[in-house]
Amino acid sequence: MIVLNLSCDHEHLFEGWFASSAAYDEQRERGLVSCPVCGSTTISRRPSAPYVNTGASAPVPEKKSGLPTGAGAAPAASVAPNADVVAAAMAMLRRLGRESEDVGDRFADEARRIHHGDSEARNIRGRATRDDVSELMDEGIAVLPLPADEDLH
């Protein structure tokens, strides 16, 4: 497992976890890597030293205090999740898929109907373009872009 620093064409910064560098390249080429802020699939790697999870725990250096040192010191970078965390996240995504109605390409329209009270309130899933997702968010409608169902199995 490697952790990469990524950014979209709108300069949003985020991390991505991948099985390998080749897996990242393949997923990006298929449009499966998207910005969690705006949904853009125009993604590039940022300069960083990729974290590689070898499965063995590295010794954790002892901290002298819980306070940052130096003016404006930032907290330490987070560590990639272990296999149990990834498995739990995948299980949650599968459960969300089972407990929601697939409205297909009607996702944006149905989300608006639910938001405005014209349709029964319920969890839905489906397909939407980046522009649709952006417009829904601008309208105050909460959406969560997720991988396609076939990528969760």
PDB file of N, CA and C in Angstrom, residues 2-18 24 28 33-37 40-51:
ATOM      1  N   ILE A   2       0.628   2.184  -0.900  1.00  0.00           N
ATOM      2  CA  ILE A   2       1.370   3.444  -0.898  1.00  0.00           C
ATOM      3  C   ILE A   2       0.383   4.587  -0.723  1.00  0.00           C
ATOM      4  N   VAL A   3       0.864   5.669  -0.122  1.00  0.00           N
ATOM      5  CA  VAL A   3       0.067   6.875   0.069  1.00  0.00           C
ATOM      6  C   VAL A   3       0.709   7.969  -0.768  1.00  0.00           C
ATOM      7  N   LEU A   4      -0.077   8.583  -1.652  1.00  0.00           N
ATOM      8  CA  LEU A   4       0.441   9.627  -2.531  1.00  0.00           C
ATOM      9  C   LEU A   4      -0.249  10.947  -2.241  1.00  0.00           C
ATOM     10  N   ASN A   5       0.503  12.034  -2.331  1.00  0.00           N
ATOM     11  CA  ASN A   5      -0.089  13.362  -2.272  1.00  0.00           C
ATOM     12  C   ASN A   5      -0.550  13.707  -3.679  1.00  0.00           C
ATOM     13  N   LEU A   6      -1.805  14.122  -3.799  1.00  0.00           N
ATOM     14  CA  LEU A   6      -2.409  14.393  -5.100  1.00  0.00           C
ATOM     15  C   LEU A   6      -3.036  15.773  -5.108  1.00  0.00           C
ATOM     16  N   SER A   7      -3.313  16.288  -6.304  1.00  0.00           N
ATOM     17  CA  SER A   7      -4.080  17.524  -6.446  1.00  0.00           C
ATOM     18  C   SER A   7      -4.884  17.452  -7.736  1.00  0.00           C
ATOM     19  N   CYS A   8      -5.970  18.221  -7.758  1.00  0.00           N
ATOM     20  CA  CYS A   8      -6.794  18.275  -8.962  1.00  0.00           C
ATOM     21  C   CYS A   8      -6.456  19.540  -9.739  1.00  0.00           C
ATOM     22  N   ASP A   9      -7.108  19.721 -10.865  1.00  0.00           N
ATOM     23  CA  ASP A   9      -6.860  20.894 -11.694  1.00  0.00           C
ATOM     24  C   ASP A   9      -7.368  22.183 -11.053  1.00  0.00           C
ATOM     25  N   HIS A  10      -8.072  22.069  -9.906  1.00  0.00           N
ATOM     26  CA  HIS A  10      -8.536  23.252  -9.170  1.00  0.00           C
ATOM     27  C   HIS A  10      -7.662  23.504  -7.947  1.00  0.00           C
ATOM     28  N   GLU A  11      -6.505  22.823  -7.887  1.00  0.00           N
ATOM     29  CA  GLU A  11      -5.509  22.992  -6.823  1.00  0.00           C
ATOM     30  C   GLU A  11      -5.949  22.469  -5.459  1.00  0.00           C
ATOM     31  N   HIS A  12      -6.976  21.611  -5.404  1.00  0.00           N
ATOM     32  CA  HIS A  12      -7.351  20.981  -4.139  1.00  0.00           C
ATOM     33  C   HIS A  12      -6.325  19.889  -3.842  1.00  0.00           C
ATOM     34  N   LEU A  13      -5.800  19.858  -2.624  1.00  0.00           N
ATOM     35  CA  LEU A  13      -4.807  18.866  -2.228  1.00  0.00           C
ATOM     36  C   LEU A  13      -5.472  17.762  -1.419  1.00  0.00           C
ATOM     37  N   PHE A  14      -5.060  16.516  -1.653  1.00  0.00           N
ATOM     38  CA  PHE A  14      -5.592  15.387  -0.904  1.00  0.00           C
ATOM     39  C   PHE A  14      -4.640  14.209  -1.032  1.00  0.00           C
ATOM     40  N   GLU A  15      -4.859  13.199  -0.191  1.00  0.00           N
ATOM     41  CA  GLU A  15      -4.060  11.981  -0.233  1.00  0.00           C
ATOM     42  C   GLU A  15      -4.831  10.880  -0.927  1.00  0.00           C
ATOM     43  N   GLY A  16      -4.116   9.957  -1.529  1.00  0.00           N
ATOM     44  CA  GLY A  16      -4.737   8.771  -2.110  1.00  0.00           C
ATOM     45  C   GLY A  16      -3.950   7.542  -1.703  1.00  0.00           C
ATOM     46  N   TRP A  17      -4.647   6.463  -1.401  1.00  0.00           N
ATOM     47  CA  TRP A  17      -4.025   5.195  -1.004  1.00  0.00           C
ATOM     48  C   TRP A  17      -4.202   4.196  -2.135  1.00  0.00           C
ATOM     49  N   PHE A  18      -3.118   3.573  -2.549  1.00  0.00           N
ATOM     50  CA  PHE A  18      -3.151   2.656  -3.683  1.00  0.00           C
ATOM     51  C   PHE A  18      -2.298   1.431  -3.389  1.00  0.00           C
ATOM     52  N   TYR A  24      -2.234   3.179  -9.068  1.00  0.00           N
ATOM     53  CA  TYR A  24      -2.649   4.584  -9.151  1.00  0.00           C
ATOM     54  C   TYR A  24      -2.764   5.009 -10.617  1.00  0.00           C
ATOM     55  N   ARG A  28      -6.200   6.199 -12.347  1.00  0.00           N
ATOM     56  CA  ARG A  28      -6.308   7.579 -12.836  1.00  0.00           C
ATOM     57  C   ARG A  28      -6.682   7.583 -14.311  1.00  0.00           C
ATOM     58  N   VAL A  33      -9.975   7.990 -10.093  1.00  0.00           N
ATOM     59  CA  VAL A  33      -9.420   8.835  -9.044  1.00  0.00           C
ATOM     60  C   VAL A  33     -10.027  10.216  -9.223  1.00  0.00           C
ATOM     61  N   SER A  34     -10.719  10.687  -8.191  1.00  0.00           N
ATOM     62  CA  SER A  34     -11.358  11.998  -8.295  1.00  0.00           C
ATOM     63  C   SER A  34     -11.118  12.805  -7.032  1.00  0.00           C
ATOM     64  N   CYS A  35     -11.196  14.104  -7.176  1.00  0.00           N
ATOM     65  CA  CYS A  35     -11.005  15.027  -6.062  1.00  0.00           C
ATOM     66  C   CYS A  35     -12.175  14.901  -5.092  1.00  0.00           C
ATOM     67  N   PRO A  36     -11.908  14.731  -3.798  1.00  0.00           N
ATOM     68  CA  PRO A  36     -12.999  14.628  -2.831  1.00  0.00           C
ATOM     69  C   PRO A  36     -13.715  15.950  -2.603  1.00  0.00           C
ATOM     70  N   VAL A  37     -13.130  17.056  -3.054  1.00  0.00           N
ATOM     71  CA  VAL A  37     -13.752  18.367  -2.859  1.00  0.00           C
ATOM     72  C   VAL A  37     -14.680  18.713  -4.016  1.00  0.00           C
ATOM     73  N   SER A  40     -13.399  16.509  -9.603  1.00  0.00           N
ATOM     74  CA  SER A  40     -12.605  16.516 -10.829  1.00  0.00           C
ATOM     75  C   SER A  40     -11.794  15.230 -10.944  1.00  0.00           C
ATOM     76  N   THR A  41     -11.680  14.711 -12.160  1.00  0.00           N
ATOM     77  CA  THR A  41     -10.848  13.533 -12.388  1.00  0.00           C
ATOM     78  C   THR A  41      -9.538  13.898 -13.098  1.00  0.00           C
ATOM     79  N   THR A  42      -9.263  15.194 -13.215  1.00  0.00           N
ATOM     80  CA  THR A  42      -7.976  15.644 -13.731  1.00  0.00           C
ATOM     81  C   THR A  42      -7.047  15.750 -12.524  1.00  0.00           C
ATOM     82  N   ILE A  43      -6.328  14.668 -12.257  1.00  0.00           N
ATOM     83  CA  ILE A  43      -5.548  14.517 -11.035  1.00  0.00           C
ATOM     84  C   ILE A  43      -4.076  14.377 -11.373  1.00  0.00           C
ATOM     85  N   SER A  44      -3.223  14.961 -10.534  1.00  0.00           N
ATOM     86  CA  SER A  44      -1.783  14.787 -10.709  1.00  0.00           C
ATOM     87  C   SER A  44      -1.129  14.548  -9.356  1.00  0.00           C
ATOM     88  N   ARG A  45       0.012  13.873  -9.418  1.00  0.00           N
ATOM     89  CA  ARG A  45       0.777  13.615  -8.199  1.00  0.00           C
ATOM     90  C   ARG A  45       1.505  14.875  -7.799  1.00  0.00           C
ATOM     91  N   ARG A  46       1.595  15.110  -6.509  1.00  0.00           N
ATOM     92  CA  ARG A  46       2.354  16.225  -5.958  1.00  0.00           C
ATOM     93  C   ARG A  46       3.691  15.685  -5.475  1.00  0.00           C
ATOM     94  N   PRO A  47       4.708  16.514  -5.477  1.00  0.00           N
ATOM     95  CA  PRO A  47       5.999  16.042  -4.969  1.00  0.00           C
ATOM     96  C   PRO A  47       5.861  15.579  -3.516  1.00  0.00           C
ATOM     97  N   SER A  48       6.338  14.388  -3.257  1.00  0.00           N
ATOM     98  CA  SER A  48       6.307  13.847  -1.897  1.00  0.00           C
ATOM     99  C   SER A  48       7.136  12.586  -1.863  1.00  0.00           C
ATOM    100  N   ALA A  49       7.438  12.175  -0.671  1.00  0.00           N
ATOM    101  CA  ALA A  49       8.069  10.873  -0.491  1.00  0.00           C
ATOM    102  C   ALA A  49       6.932   9.910  -0.214  1.00  0.00           C
ATOM    103  N   PRO A  50       6.579   9.046  -1.176  1.00  0.00           N
ATOM    104  CA  PRO A  50       5.434   8.163  -0.962  1.00  0.00           C
ATOM    105  C   PRO A  50       5.649   7.261   0.243  1.00  0.00           C
ATOM    106  N   TYR A  51       4.605   7.082   1.035  1.00  0.00           N
ATOM    107  CA  TYR A  51       4.625   6.174   2.177  1.00  0.00           C
ATOM    108  C   TYR A  51       4.293   4.789   1.656  1.00  0.00           C
TER     109      TYR A  51
END
